[in-house]
mmCIF file of C-alpha atoms in Angstrom:
data_model
loop_
_atom_site.group_PDB
_atom_site.id
_atom_site.type_symbol
_atom_site.label_atom_id
_atom_site.label_comp_id
_atom_site.label_asym_id
_atom_site.label_seq_id
_atom_site.Cartn_x
_atom_site.Cartn_y
_atom_site.Cartn_z
ATOM 1 C CA UNK W 1321 115.913 134.727 18.522
ATOM 2 C CA UNK W 1322 116.593 137.591 20.946
ATOM 3 C CA UNK W 1323 114.429 137.944 24.034
ATOM 4 C CA UNK W 1324 112.889 141.291 22.902
ATOM 5 C CA UNK W 1325 111.978 139.732 19.553
ATOM 6 C CA UNK W 1326 110.524 136.689 21.300
ATOM 7 C CA UNK W 1327 108.534 138.959 23.631
ATOM 8 C CA UNK W 1328 107.050 140.732 20.592
ATOM 9 C CA UNK W 1329 106.062 137.442 18.955
ATOM 10 C CA UNK W 1330 104.555 136.113 22.200
ATOM 11 C CA UNK W 1331 102.521 139.314 22.505
ATOM 12 C CA UNK W 1332 101.290 139.032 18.904
ATOM 13 C CA UNK W 1333 100.157 135.422 19.383
ATOM 14 C CA UNK W 1334 98.501 136.283 22.689
ATOM 15 C CA UNK W 1335 96.680 139.301 21.228
ATOM 16 C CA UNK W 1336 95.150 137.112 18.515
ATOM 17 C CA UNK W 1337 93.858 134.583 21.067
ATOM 18 C CA UNK W 1338 92.569 137.338 23.361
ATOM 19 C CA UNK W 1339 90.671 139.100 20.575
ATOM 20 C CA UNK W 1340 89.166 135.806 19.428
ATOM 21 C CA UNK W 1341 88.145 134.201 22.739
ATOM 22 C CA UNK W 1342 88.663 136.807 25.483
ATOM 23 C CA UNK W 1343 91.254 134.620 27.208
ATOM 24 C CA UNK W 1344 94.777 133.345 26.496
ATOM 25 C CA UNK W 1345 96.546 130.087 27.312
ATOM 26 C CA UNK W 1346 100.141 128.956 27.028
ATOM 27 C CA UNK W 1347 99.009 126.491 24.321
ATOM 28 C CA UNK W 1348 97.672 129.429 22.263
ATOM 29 C CA UNK W 1349 101.084 131.062 22.388
ATOM 30 C CA UNK W 1350 103.277 128.063 21.509
ATOM 31 C CA UNK W 1351 101.019 127.063 18.605
ATOM 32 C CA UNK W 1352 100.954 130.700 17.478
ATOM 33 C CA UNK W 1353 104.761 130.729 17.555
ATOM 34 C CA UNK W 1354 104.740 127.553 15.404
ATOM 35 C CA UNK W 1355 106.770 125.715 18.049
ATOM 36 C CA UNK W 1356 103.996 123.145 18.177
ATOM 37 C CA UNK W 1357 101.296 122.072 15.747
ATOM 38 C CA UNK W 1358 97.772 121.340 16.909
ATOM 39 C CA UNK W 1359 98.359 117.659 16.071
ATOM 40 C CA UNK W 1360 101.187 117.590 18.644
ATOM 41 C CA UNK W 1361 98.830 119.016 21.267
ATOM 42 C CA UNK W 1362 96.287 116.310 20.375
ATOM 43 C CA UNK W 1363 98.877 113.560 20.865
ATOM 44 C CA UNK W 1364 99.849 115.036 24.229
ATOM 45 C CA UNK W 1365 96.248 115.417 25.411
ATOM 46 C CA UNK W 1366 95.582 111.792 24.437
ATOM 47 C CA UNK W 1367 98.325 110.785 26.873
ATOM 48 C CA UNK W 1368 100.616 109.494 24.139
ATOM 49 C CA UNK W 1369 103.580 111.700 25.091
ATOM 50 C CA UNK W 1370 105.235 112.036 28.499
ATOM 51 C CA UNK W 1371 105.616 115.815 28.148
ATOM 52 C CA UNK W 1372 104.558 118.496 25.697
ATOM 53 C CA UNK W 1373 108.187 119.611 25.399
ATOM 54 C CA UNK W 1374 109.270 116.364 23.724
ATOM 55 C CA UNK W 1375 106.988 117.237 20.791
ATOM 56 C CA UNK W 1376 108.050 120.903 20.572
ATOM 57 C CA UNK W 1377 110.600 122.473 18.250
ATOM 58 C CA UNK W 1378 112.372 124.118 21.219
ATOM 59 C CA UNK W 1379 113.724 122.945 24.577
ATOM 60 C CA UNK W 1380 112.265 123.165 28.089
ATOM 61 C CA UNK W 1381 114.053 126.419 28.918
ATOM 62 C CA UNK W 1382 112.662 128.142 25.842
ATOM 63 C CA UNK W 1383 109.130 127.062 26.752
ATOM 64 C CA UNK W 1384 109.603 128.363 30.297
ATOM 65 C CA UNK W 1385 110.882 131.680 28.911
ATOM 66 C CA UNK W 1386 107.793 131.994 26.695
ATOM 67 C CA UNK W 1387 105.520 131.274 29.681
ATOM 68 C CA UNK W 1388 107.272 134.040 31.634
ATOM 69 C CA UNK W 1389 106.896 136.499 28.758
ATOM 70 C CA UNK W 1390 103.199 135.612 28.483
ATOM 71 C CA UNK W 1391 102.801 136.264 32.222
ATOM 72 C CA UNK W 1392 104.502 139.684 31.926
ATOM 73 C CA UNK W 1393 102.357 140.646 28.934
ATOM 74 C CA UNK W 1394 99.145 139.473 30.609
ATOM 75 C CA UNK W 1395 99.854 141.354 33.834
ATOM 76 C CA UNK W 1396 100.569 144.524 31.869
ATOM 77 C CA UNK W 1397 97.193 144.092 30.124
ATOM 78 C CA UNK W 1398 95.424 143.608 33.450
ATOM 79 C CA UNK W 1399 94.300 140.063 32.657
ATOM 80 C CA UNK W 1400 93.021 137.776 35.397
ATOM 81 C CA UNK W 1401 95.065 134.612 36.131
ATOM 82 C CA UNK W 1402 93.203 131.337 36.666
ATOM 83 C CA UNK W 1403 95.226 128.165 37.209
ATOM 84 C CA UNK W 1404 93.661 125.303 35.277
ATOM 85 C CA UNK W 1405 94.251 121.546 35.610
ATOM 86 C CA UNK W 1406 95.391 119.631 32.549
ATOM 87 C CA UNK W 1407 94.592 115.894 32.595
ATOM 88 C CA UNK W 1408 95.027 113.227 29.936
ATOM 89 C CA UNK W 1409 92.194 111.686 27.942
ATOM 90 C CA UNK W 1410 93.085 108.258 29.381
ATOM 91 C CA UNK W 1411 91.343 106.008 31.876
ATOM 92 C CA UNK W 1412 93.710 107.017 34.694
ATOM 93 C CA UNK W 1413 93.070 110.754 34.041
ATOM 94 C CA UNK W 1414 96.672 111.462 34.961
ATOM 95 C CA UNK W 1415 97.987 114.996 35.188
ATOM 96 C CA UNK W 1416 99.604 116.160 31.958
ATOM 97 C CA UNK W 1417 103.138 117.520 32.161
ATOM 98 C CA UNK W 1418 104.411 120.339 29.985
ATOM 99 C CA UNK W 1419 108.132 119.793 30.622
ATOM 100 C CA UNK W 1420 110.287 117.282 32.489
ATOM 101 C CA UNK W 1421 111.118 119.875 35.174
ATOM 102 C CA UNK W 1422 109.301 120.403 38.449
ATOM 103 C CA UNK W 1423 107.973 123.849 37.503
ATOM 104 C CA UNK W 1424 104.572 123.282 35.850
ATOM 105 C CA UNK W 1425 102.435 126.120 37.273
ATOM 106 C CA UNK W 1426 103.462 128.825 34.742
ATOM 107 C CA UNK W 1427 102.110 126.685 31.899
ATOM 108 C CA UNK W 1428 98.715 125.969 33.477
ATOM 109 C CA UNK W 1429 97.598 129.564 33.996
ATOM 110 C CA UNK W 1430 94.799 130.840 31.753
ATOM 111 C CA UNK W 1431 94.678 134.628 31.443
ATOM 112 C CA UNK W 1432 91.130 136.003 31.293
ATOM 113 C CA UNK W 1433 90.001 139.386 29.996
ATOM 114 C CA UNK W 1434 88.577 141.745 32.663
ATOM 115 C CA UNK W 1435 85.692 142.365 30.235
ATOM 116 C CA UNK W 1436 84.343 138.859 30.833
ATOM 117 C CA UNK W 1437 81.227 138.707 33.005
ATOM 118 C CA UNK W 1438 81.329 136.666 36.195
ATOM 119 C CA UNK W 1439 78.873 134.200 34.660
ATOM 120 C CA UNK W 1440 81.157 133.690 31.638
ATOM 121 C CA UNK W 1441 84.200 133.330 33.920
ATOM 122 C CA UNK W 1442 82.352 130.705 35.954
ATOM 123 C CA UNK W 1443 81.381 128.765 32.815
ATOM 124 C CA UNK W 1444 84.939 128.887 31.493
ATOM 125 C CA UNK W 1445 86.378 127.759 34.806
ATOM 126 C CA UNK W 1446 83.926 124.860 35.012
ATOM 127 C CA UNK W 1447 84.637 123.813 31.428
ATOM 128 C CA UNK W 1448 88.405 124.025 31.876
ATOM 129 C CA UNK W 1449 88.398 122.036 35.111
ATOM 130 C CA UNK W 1450 86.229 119.280 33.605
ATOM 131 C CA UNK W 1451 88.070 116.064 32.757
ATOM 132 C CA UNK W 1452 88.533 115.653 28.982
ATOM 133 C CA UNK W 1453 86.763 112.975 26.984
ATOM 134 C CA UNK W 1454 88.243 109.513 26.920
ATOM 135 C CA UNK W 1455 90.004 109.059 23.591
ATOM 136 C CA UNK W 1456 90.041 105.798 21.629
ATOM 137 C CA UNK W 1457 92.213 105.487 18.520
ATOM 138 C CA UNK W 1458 91.259 103.722 15.321
ATOM 139 C CA UNK W 1459 94.802 102.703 14.295
ATOM 140 C CA UNK W 1460 96.168 102.765 10.773
ATOM 141 C CA UNK W 1461 98.796 100.079 11.372
ATOM 142 C CA UNK W 1462 98.733 96.618 12.893
ATOM 143 C CA UNK W 1463 99.086 96.688 16.676
ATOM 144 C CA UNK W 1464 99.101 94.365 19.682
ATOM 145 C CA UNK W 1465 97.345 94.778 23.037
ATOM 146 C CA UNK W 1466 99.802 95.077 25.921
ATOM 147 C CA UNK W 1467 97.600 92.862 28.141
ATOM 148 C CA UNK W 1468 96.287 90.008 25.993
ATOM 149 C CA UNK W 1469 98.597 90.248 22.941
ATOM 150 C CA UNK W 1470 95.482 90.300 20.737
ATOM 151 C CA UNK W 1471 94.373 93.158 18.514
ATOM 152 C CA UNK W 1472 91.154 94.937 17.485
ATOM 153 C CA UNK W 1473 89.641 97.875 15.579
ATOM 154 C CA UNK W 1474 90.286 100.322 18.446
ATOM 155 C CA UNK W 1475 92.930 100.903 21.097
ATOM 156 C CA UNK W 1476 93.058 103.009 24.242
ATOM 157 C CA UNK W 1477 96.266 104.069 25.981
ATOM 158 C CA UNK W 1478 96.807 102.983 29.592
ATOM 159 C CA UNK W 1479 100.154 103.312 31.368
ATOM 160 C CA UNK W 1480 101.610 104.591 28.084
ATOM 161 C CA UNK W 1481 100.779 101.266 26.367
ATOM 162 C CA UNK W 1482 97.959 100.329 23.941
ATOM 163 C CA UNK W 1483 95.111 98.150 25.210
ATOM 164 C CA UNK W 1484 92.165 96.625 23.376
ATOM 165 C CA UNK W 1485 88.624 97.535 24.418
ATOM 166 C CA UNK W 1486 88.036 94.090 25.939
ATOM 167 C CA UNK W 1487 90.955 94.477 28.333
ATOM 168 C CA UNK W 1488 89.848 98.061 29.037
ATOM 169 C CA UNK W 1489 86.301 96.854 29.859
ATOM 170 C CA UNK W 1490 84.842 98.961 27.050
ATOM 171 C CA UNK W 1491 83.917 96.288 24.506
ATOM 172 C CA UNK W 1492 80.197 96.625 25.327
ATOM 173 C CA UNK W 1493 80.110 100.086 23.690
ATOM 174 C CA UNK W 1494 78.756 100.639 20.157
ATOM 175 C CA UNK W 1495 80.114 103.004 17.534
ATOM 176 C CA UNK W 1496 78.143 106.135 16.552
ATOM 177 C CA UNK W 1497 79.680 107.858 13.482
ATOM 178 C CA UNK W 1498 80.065 111.641 13.365
ATOM 179 C CA UNK W 1499 77.609 113.631 11.295
ATOM 180 C CA UNK W 1500 74.568 114.135 13.506
ATOM 181 C CA UNK W 1501 75.542 116.619 16.213
ATOM 182 C CA UNK W 1502 72.275 116.393 18.149
ATOM 183 C CA UNK W 1503 72.288 112.593 18.224
ATOM 184 C CA UNK W 1504 75.958 112.483 19.262
ATOM 185 C CA UNK W 1505 75.450 115.053 22.025
ATOM 186 C CA UNK W 1506 72.398 113.285 23.430
ATOM 187 C CA UNK W 1507 73.901 109.797 23.200
ATOM 188 C CA UNK W 1508 76.902 111.018 25.156
ATOM 189 C CA UNK W 1509 74.619 112.584 27.784
ATOM 190 C CA UNK W 1510 72.656 109.339 28.169
ATOM 191 C CA UNK W 1511 75.728 107.087 28.294
ATOM 192 C CA UNK W 1512 77.409 106.356 31.610
ATOM 193 C CA UNK W 1513 80.630 105.539 29.748
ATOM 194 C CA UNK W 1514 81.606 107.097 26.426
ATOM 195 C CA UNK W 1515 84.749 107.748 24.391
ATOM 196 C CA UNK W 1516 85.685 109.827 21.363
ATOM 197 C CA UNK W 1517 87.064 107.812 18.438
ATOM 198 C CA UNK W 1518 89.862 109.465 16.442
ATOM 199 C CA UNK W 1519 91.905 108.393 13.447
ATOM 200 C CA UNK W 1520 95.154 109.866 12.122
ATOM 201 C CA UNK W 1521 94.908 111.585 8.747
ATOM 202 C CA UNK W 1522 98.304 111.210 7.088
ATOM 203 C CA UNK W 1523 97.616 113.840 4.434
ATOM 204 C CA UNK W 1524 96.556 116.554 6.888
ATOM 205 C CA UNK W 1525 98.798 115.205 9.683
ATOM 206 C CA UNK W 1526 96.093 115.547 12.352
ATOM 207 C CA UNK W 1527 93.897 113.236 14.393
ATOM 208 C CA UNK W 1528 90.345 113.543 13.090
ATOM 209 C CA UNK W 1529 87.222 112.742 15.079
ATOM 210 C CA UNK W 1530 85.411 109.734 13.616
ATOM 211 C CA UNK W 1531 82.575 109.392 16.101
ATOM 212 C CA UNK W 1532 81.725 108.132 19.591
ATOM 213 C CA UNK W 1533 81.619 104.865 21.464
ATOM 214 C CA UNK W 1534 78.494 104.842 23.658
ATOM 215 C CA UNK W 1535 76.289 102.374 25.482
ATOM 216 C CA UNK W 1536 73.675 100.737 23.213
ATOM 217 C CA UNK W 1537 70.763 101.729 25.475
ATOM 218 C CA UNK W 1538 72.011 105.317 25.509
ATOM 219 C CA UNK W 1539 72.026 105.421 21.706
ATOM 220 C CA UNK W 1540 68.449 104.127 21.566
ATOM 221 C CA UNK W 1541 67.299 106.749 24.098
ATOM 222 C CA UNK W 1542 69.058 109.509 22.154
ATOM 223 C CA UNK W 1543 67.398 108.426 18.910
ATOM 224 C CA UNK W 1544 63.978 108.635 20.589
ATOM 225 C CA UNK W 1545 64.719 112.182 21.800
ATOM 226 C CA UNK W 1546 65.845 113.283 18.339
ATOM 227 C CA UNK W 1547 62.723 111.931 16.669
ATOM 228 C CA UNK W 1548 60.528 113.806 19.150
ATOM 229 C CA UNK W 1549 61.853 117.284 18.306
ATOM 230 C CA UNK W 1550 63.171 116.863 14.739
ATOM 231 C CA UNK W 1551 61.002 119.653 13.293
ATOM 232 C CA UNK W 1552 62.094 122.165 15.949
ATOM 233 C CA UNK W 1553 65.765 121.393 15.295
ATOM 234 C CA UNK W 1554 65.290 121.813 11.536
ATOM 235 C CA UNK W 1555 63.876 125.317 12.049
ATOM 236 C CA UNK W 1556 66.704 126.178 14.419
ATOM 237 C CA UNK W 1557 69.319 124.969 11.914
ATOM 238 C CA UNK W 1558 67.821 127.192 9.227
ATOM 239 C CA UNK W 1559 67.986 130.230 11.525
ATOM 240 C CA UNK W 1560 71.602 129.383 12.389
ATOM 241 C CA UNK W 1561 72.453 129.035 8.702
ATOM 242 C CA UNK W 1562 71.091 132.515 7.941
ATOM 243 C CA UNK W 1563 72.919 133.996 10.946
ATOM 244 C CA UNK W 1564 76.253 132.419 9.915
ATOM 245 C CA UNK W 1565 75.834 133.695 6.351
ATOM 246 C CA UNK W 1566 75.288 137.232 7.668
ATOM 247 C CA UNK W 1567 78.350 136.958 9.896
ATOM 248 C CA UNK W 1568 80.455 135.772 6.967
ATOM 249 C CA UNK W 1569 79.378 138.756 4.867
ATOM 250 C CA UNK W 1570 80.358 141.163 7.667
ATOM 251 C CA UNK W 1571 83.693 139.408 8.214
ATOM 252 C CA UNK W 1572 84.566 139.323 4.510
ATOM 253 C CA UNK W 1573 83.702 143.027 4.207
ATOM 254 C CA UNK W 1574 86.034 143.813 7.133
ATOM 255 C CA UNK W 1575 88.786 141.726 5.526
ATOM 256 C CA UNK W 1576 88.324 143.501 2.176
ATOM 257 C CA UNK W 1577 88.610 146.856 3.950
ATOM 258 C CA UNK W 1578 91.820 145.739 5.662
ATOM 259 C CA UNK W 1579 93.248 144.550 2.334
ATOM 260 C CA UNK W 1580 92.455 147.980 0.854
ATOM 261 C CA UNK W 1581 94.208 149.676 3.793
ATOM 262 C CA UNK W 1582 97.345 147.523 3.595
ATOM 263 C CA UNK W 1583 97.398 147.427 -0.238
ATOM 264 C CA UNK W 1584 95.911 150.708 -1.497
ATOM 265 C CA UNK W 1585 96.902 149.843 -5.072
ATOM 266 C CA UNK W 1586 94.776 146.700 -5.075
ATOM 267 C CA UNK W 1587 91.554 147.335 -7.047
ATOM 268 C CA UNK W 1588 88.431 147.211 -4.921
ATOM 269 C CA UNK W 1589 86.840 144.280 -6.840
ATOM 270 C CA UNK W 1590 90.071 142.290 -6.430
ATOM 271 C CA UNK W 1591 90.215 143.006 -2.675
ATOM 272 C CA UNK W 1592 86.612 141.872 -2.346
ATOM 273 C CA UNK W 1593 87.322 138.730 -4.372
ATOM 274 C CA UNK W 1594 90.335 137.856 -2.204
ATOM 275 C CA UNK W 1595 88.315 138.331 0.977
ATOM 276 C CA UNK W 1596 85.404 136.227 -0.277
ATOM 277 C CA UNK W 1597 87.688 133.420 -1.425
ATOM 278 C CA UNK W 1598 90.019 133.347 1.604
ATOM 279 C CA UNK W 1599 87.233 133.878 4.144
ATOM 280 C CA UNK W 1600 84.850 131.197 2.877
ATOM 281 C CA UNK W 1601 83.473 129.200 5.802
ATOM 282 C CA UNK W 1602 84.720 125.623 5.986
ATOM 283 C CA UNK W 1603 87.400 126.157 3.329
ATOM 284 C CA UNK W 1604 90.371 125.746 5.674
ATOM 285 C CA UNK W 1605 92.074 128.629 3.866
ATOM 286 C CA UNK W 1606 94.254 131.229 5.559
ATOM 287 C CA UNK W 1607 91.306 133.606 5.763
ATOM 288 C CA UNK W 1608 89.560 131.256 8.209
ATOM 289 C CA UNK W 1609 92.492 131.132 10.625
ATOM 290 C CA UNK W 1610 92.284 132.804 14.030
ATOM 291 C CA UNK W 1611 94.949 135.299 12.950
ATOM 292 C CA UNK W 1612 93.003 136.321 9.848
ATOM 293 C CA UNK W 1613 89.735 136.622 11.769
ATOM 294 C CA UNK W 1614 91.559 139.025 14.087
ATOM 295 C CA UNK W 1615 92.629 140.886 10.892
ATOM 296 C CA UNK W 1616 96.296 140.191 11.624
ATOM 297 C CA UNK W 1617 98.494 141.939 9.040
ATOM 298 C CA UNK W 1618 100.626 138.879 8.318
ATOM 299 C CA UNK W 1619 97.595 136.633 7.750
ATOM 300 C CA UNK W 1620 95.953 139.207 5.460
ATOM 301 C CA UNK W 1621 99.200 139.492 3.475
ATOM 302 C CA UNK W 1622 99.335 135.695 3.084
ATOM 303 C CA UNK W 1623 95.812 135.748 1.650
ATOM 304 C CA UNK W 1624 96.837 138.408 -0.894
ATOM 305 C CA UNK W 1625 99.988 136.443 -1.794
ATOM 306 C CA UNK W 1626 97.912 133.295 -2.367
ATOM 307 C CA UNK W 1627 95.676 135.204 -4.786
ATOM 308 C CA UNK W 1628 98.655 136.645 -6.670
ATOM 309 C CA UNK W 1629 100.319 133.223 -6.857
ATOM 310 C CA UNK W 1630 97.372 131.657 -8.678
ATOM 311 C CA UNK W 1631 96.093 134.608 -10.743
ATOM 312 C CA UNK W 1632 99.166 136.681 -11.626
ATOM 313 C CA UNK W 1633 101.979 134.143 -12.074
ATOM 314 C CA UNK W 1634 102.628 130.924 -13.955
ATOM 315 C CA UNK W 1635 102.524 128.900 -10.725
ATOM 316 C CA UNK W 1636 99.598 126.655 -11.662
ATOM 317 C CA UNK W 1637 101.120 125.909 -15.087
ATOM 318 C CA UNK W 1638 104.412 124.959 -13.434
ATOM 319 C CA UNK W 1639 102.623 122.516 -11.147
ATOM 320 C CA UNK W 1640 100.715 121.008 -14.077
ATOM 321 C CA UNK W 1641 103.995 120.506 -15.950
ATOM 322 C CA UNK W 1642 105.397 118.480 -13.049
ATOM 323 C CA UNK W 1643 107.584 121.076 -11.326
ATOM 324 C CA UNK W 1644 107.810 120.331 -7.549
ATOM 325 C CA UNK W 1645 105.745 122.731 -5.448
ATOM 326 C CA UNK W 1646 108.627 124.363 -3.542
ATOM 327 C CA UNK W 1647 110.689 124.776 -6.717
ATOM 328 C CA UNK W 1648 107.681 126.362 -8.446
ATOM 329 C CA UNK W 1649 107.311 128.813 -5.546
ATOM 330 C CA UNK W 1650 110.986 129.760 -5.825
ATOM 331 C CA UNK W 1651 110.599 130.450 -9.554
ATOM 332 C CA UNK W 1652 107.681 132.832 -9.078
ATOM 333 C CA UNK W 1653 109.005 134.613 -5.987
ATOM 334 C CA UNK W 1654 110.148 137.687 -7.957
ATOM 335 C CA UNK W 1655 106.785 137.929 -9.734
ATOM 336 C CA UNK W 1656 104.958 137.894 -6.397
ATOM 337 C CA UNK W 1657 107.193 140.602 -4.921
ATOM 338 C CA UNK W 1658 106.681 142.750 -8.011
ATOM 339 C CA UNK W 1659 102.904 142.449 -7.814
ATOM 340 C CA UNK W 1660 102.909 143.088 -4.062
ATOM 341 C CA UNK W 1661 104.875 146.255 -4.764
ATOM 342 C CA UNK W 1662 102.187 147.385 -7.206
ATOM 343 C CA UNK W 1663 99.426 146.687 -4.690
ATOM 344 C CA UNK W 1664 101.255 148.609 -1.956
ATOM 345 C CA UNK W 1665 101.494 151.767 -4.082
ATOM 346 C CA UNK W 1666 98.431 154.025 -3.827
ATOM 347 C CA UNK W 1667 96.474 154.353 -7.056
#
């Protein structure tokens, strides 16, 4: 990829992050470029990789080039640089390294919008400088503790080696499953020592949060607090549900309008249907991605292609007959291009 082309792609990824959160990080850019998946970043933040570069699809020099292009873009936009520490979610809280080289500063800078208030900047800075949660893994495979040669239901990484909770002096903690946000938040606040429990999902290829390990007394105190204000929290959840539904309607209407602009030949009911389907909250579809929520042209086009694939081709029938997914996509490629051509023609 030529440097001008890379600069354009870096700018596109950065624009999406900036429009979504009002600040941009190097991680936003490399995941936007598809050089890294979010699961790779999780592994790195857990302290299970020496550098981020060893998980990336490109070498150290390419990552450094992207960081330089991000800096040039951010300066041209008038963004504010704030250097941010990156530490591992391990007991030693060691500093995370992006590459094997000595130059780490370009990767740590977060670029903040000048539109952010000083209060918001202060909150962001405090949040970014805060040490991450300790991370405990619920392993899928058999494993052995590096200290006692025993095993257990959880492991924590220390000195790049797995240790059981007994050797890590954490075996007094109790497990609190995910599902009750208020209880989890309060138990963590009450607990002097806590850790997030994650488990690898092979199908989705990501580490998923399973719950927390907290002190038993902290869990009891948190349960008492939740019982005391349960009715208030129920009313608040209902208000939040209504607010989110209203936001979804506005977002799906904006997406439908963008589909109509990019594909003037797409009937209005079809554009609305695509937007409602792709933009459904919690669906994990392309319409819920950061790019789509920023109304990125490529993401909107992918949503339209997904609709065409299932409604205007024989794709689903091919899958049902046993045709491999990628082969089925190759067979219907011409049909998709033909329908896209129709949608792009006005009227």
